[in-house]
Coordinates of C-alpha atoms in Angstrom, one line a residue:
X1 CA 96.1 79.5 105.9
X2 CA 95.3 82.2 108.5
X3 CA 94.2 85.6 107.4
X4 CA 97.5 87.2 108.6
X5 CA 99.7 84.7 106.7
X6 CA 97.4 85.1 103.6
X7 CA 97.6 88.9 103.9
X8 CA 101.4 88.7 103.3
X9 CA 100.9 86.9 100.0
X10 CA 97.7 88.7 98.9
X11 CA 99.4 92.0 98.0
X12 CA 97.7 95.2 97.0
X13 CA 100.7 95.8 94.7
X14 CA 99.8 92.5 92.9
X15 CA 96.2 93.8 92.6
X16 CA 97.3 97.1 91.1
X17 CA 99.7 95.5 88.6
X18 CA 97.2 92.8 87.5
X19 CA 94.6 95.6 87.1
X20 CA 96.8 97.6 84.8
X21 CA 97.6 94.5 82.7
X22 CA 93.9 93.6 82.7
X23 CA 93.2 96.9 80.9
X24 CA 95.8 96.3 78.2
X25 CA 99.1 94.4 77.9
X26 CA 102.0 96.7 79.1
X27 CA 105.7 96.7 79.6
X28 CA 107.2 97.2 83.1
X29 CA 108.1 100.7 82.1
X30 CA 104.6 101.5 80.9
X31 CA 103.2 100.2 84.2
X32 CA 105.6 102.2 86.2
X33 CA 104.6 105.3 84.3
X34 CA 100.9 104.5 84.9
X35 CA 101.6 104.2 88.6
X36 CA 103.2 107.6 88.5
X37 CA 100.5 109.2 86.3
X38 CA 97.6 107.8 88.4
X39 CA 99.4 108.8 91.7
X40 CA 98.9 105.2 92.8
X41 CA 101.9 105.4 95.1
X42 CA 99.9 107.9 97.2
X43 CA 97.3 105.2 97.9
X44 CA 99.2 101.9 97.8
X45 CA 102.8 101.4 98.9
X46 CA 104.3 100.8 95.5
X47 CA 107.7 102.0 94.1
X48 CA 109.3 101.7 90.7
X49 CA 111.7 98.9 91.9
X50 CA 108.7 97.0 93.3
X51 CA 106.9 97.1 90.0
X52 CA 109.7 95.3 88.2
X53 CA 110.3 92.8 91.0
X54 CA 106.6 92.0 91.3
X55 CA 106.1 91.6 87.6
X56 CA 108.8 88.9 87.6
X57 CA 107.1 87.2 90.5
X58 CA 103.7 87.3 88.9
X59 CA 105.1 85.8 85.7
X60 CA 106.9 83.1 87.7
X61 CA 103.6 82.2 89.4
X62 CA 101.8 81.9 86.0
X63 CA 99.6 85.0 86.5
X64 CA 101.3 86.9 83.6
X65 CA 103.1 86.0 80.5
X66 CA 105.8 88.2 79.0
X67 CA 106.5 88.5 75.3
X68 CA 109.7 90.2 74.0
X69 CA 108.7 93.0 71.6
X70 CA 110.8 95.3 69.5
X71 CA 109.4 98.5 68.0
X72 CA 111.6 100.0 65.3
X73 CA 115.1 100.6 66.4
X74 CA 114.1 100.7 70.1
X75 CA 115.6 98.1 72.4
X76 CA 113.6 95.0 73.0
X77 CA 111.1 95.1 75.9
X78 CA 108.9 92.6 77.6
X79 CA 105.2 93.2 77.3
X80 CA 103.1 91.5 79.9
X81 CA 99.6 90.0 79.4
X82 CA 97.4 88.5 82.0
X83 CA 96.7 84.7 81.9
X84 CA 93.4 83.0 82.8
X85 CA 95.0 82.0 86.1
X86 CA 96.0 85.6 86.5
X87 CA 92.4 86.7 86.0
X88 CA 91.3 84.3 88.7
X89 CA 93.9 85.5 91.1
X90 CA 92.9 89.1 90.2
X91 CA 89.3 88.4 91.2
X92 CA 90.5 86.6 94.4
X93 CA 92.6 89.6 95.3
X94 CA 89.6 92.0 94.7
X95 CA 87.4 89.9 96.9
X96 CA 90.1 89.5 99.6
X97 CA 90.9 93.3 99.8
X98 CA 87.2 94.3 99.7
X99 CA 86.4 92.1 102.7
X100 CA 89.6 92.8 104.6
X101 CA 89.5 94.9 107.8
X102 CA 90.3 98.5 107.0
X103 CA 93.7 99.6 108.5
X104 CA 94.4 103.2 108.9
X105 CA 98.2 103.4 109.1
X106 CA 100.2 106.7 109.1
X107 CA 103.9 106.7 109.5
X108 CA 103.6 110.0 111.4
X109 CA 101.9 108.1 114.2
X110 CA 105.3 106.8 115.3
X111 CA 106.2 110.5 115.9
X112 CA 103.0 111.3 117.7
X113 CA 103.4 108.3 120.0
X114 CA 106.8 109.6 121.1
X115 CA 106.2 113.3 121.5
X116 CA 106.1 113.2 125.3
X117 CA 109.7 112.0 125.2
X118 CA 111.2 115.2 123.9
X119 CA 111.1 118.8 124.9
X120 CA 107.7 120.4 124.4
X121 CA 109.0 123.1 122.0
X122 CA 110.6 120.4 119.8
X123 CA 107.3 118.4 120.0
X124 CA 105.3 121.4 118.9
X125 CA 107.6 121.9 115.9
X126 CA 107.2 118.3 114.9
X127 CA 103.4 118.7 115.1
X128 CA 103.7 121.8 112.8
X129 CA 105.8 119.8 110.4
X130 CA 103.1 117.0 110.3
X131 CA 100.4 119.6 109.7
X132 CA 102.5 121.2 106.9
X133 CA 102.8 117.8 105.2
X134 CA 99.1 117.2 105.4
X135 CA 98.3 120.7 104.1
X136 CA 100.7 120.3 101.1
X137 CA 99.3 116.9 100.3
X138 CA 95.7 118.3 100.4
X139 CA 96.7 121.3 98.2
X140 CA 98.4 118.9 95.7
X141 CA 95.3 116.7 95.5
X142 CA 92.9 119.6 95.2
X143 CA 95.1 121.1 92.4
X144 CA 95.4 117.9 90.4
X145 CA 91.8 116.8 90.5
X146 CA 90.3 119.6 88.3
X147 CA 93.0 119.0 85.6
X148 CA 92.5 115.3 85.3
X149 CA 89.0 115.1 83.7
X150 CA 90.1 112.0 81.8
X151 CA 90.4 110.1 85.0
X152 CA 87.6 107.5 85.3
X153 CA 85.1 107.8 88.2
X154 CA 86.9 105.1 90.2
X155 CA 90.1 107.1 90.1
X156 CA 88.5 110.4 90.8
X157 CA 86.6 109.0 93.8
X158 CA 89.9 107.9 95.4
X159 CA 91.3 111.3 94.9
X160 CA 88.2 112.8 96.6
X161 CA 88.5 110.2 99.4
X162 CA 92.1 111.3 100.0
X163 CA 91.1 115.0 100.1
X164 CA 88.4 114.2 102.7
X165 CA 90.8 112.1 104.8
X166 CA 93.3 115.0 104.7
X167 CA 90.6 117.5 105.8
X168 CA 89.7 115.2 108.7
X169 CA 93.4 114.8 109.6
X170 CA 93.9 118.6 109.6
X171 CA 91.0 119.0 111.9
X172 CA 92.4 116.3 114.1
X173 CA 95.9 117.7 114.2
X174 CA 94.6 121.2 115.2
X175 CA 92.6 119.7 118.0
X176 CA 95.5 117.5 119.1
X177 CA 98.0 120.3 119.1
X178 CA 95.7 122.6 121.2
X179 CA 95.3 119.8 123.8
X180 CA 99.0 118.8 123.7
X181 CA 99.9 122.5 124.2
X182 CA 97.9 122.5 127.4
X183 CA 99.1 119.1 128.6
X184 CA 101.5 119.4 131.5
X185 CA 103.7 116.4 131.0
X186 CA 107.3 116.7 132.4
X187 CA 109.5 118.3 129.8
X188 CA 112.5 116.2 128.9
X189 CA 115.9 117.7 129.1
X190 CA 118.0 117.9 126.0

């Protein structure tokens, strides 16, 4: 199997979910709450619907087992545990992603790549919007970090990494905007 084809099946979402279940058996709802609490969706493309869908797939592949549990008068829920096969797959995912080429993907780059196709004043506004988004993300991360002392080192270091990336991006966007402002590309008509 080529690396690109393997990449499609070796999902970082699988790694996140197997890691959560590796800590302790959990229901889909508990995992979704952990994803939210740990801000994992800021680092890995993972959504609430994908949590539920992926858990079913992981169970079908034999990486997880689900057990129906009822607590008091609460509705029955499925609590997932990792299987020995799941532990092997978890380690395989860890090794795969640790050795994979680092990709730096930002959705706003699609905007940057097309700025010369719109009037300059609109382009400058979009650059400001991108900077605002970066600034808000950085402020959020800086505000959360001091109040999450219970986060283990591995989680805190990712938050610090994200703050540093955002600092670099803010420096980059300032430099780019100054250069873009001076660029004399033909303005597009509305």
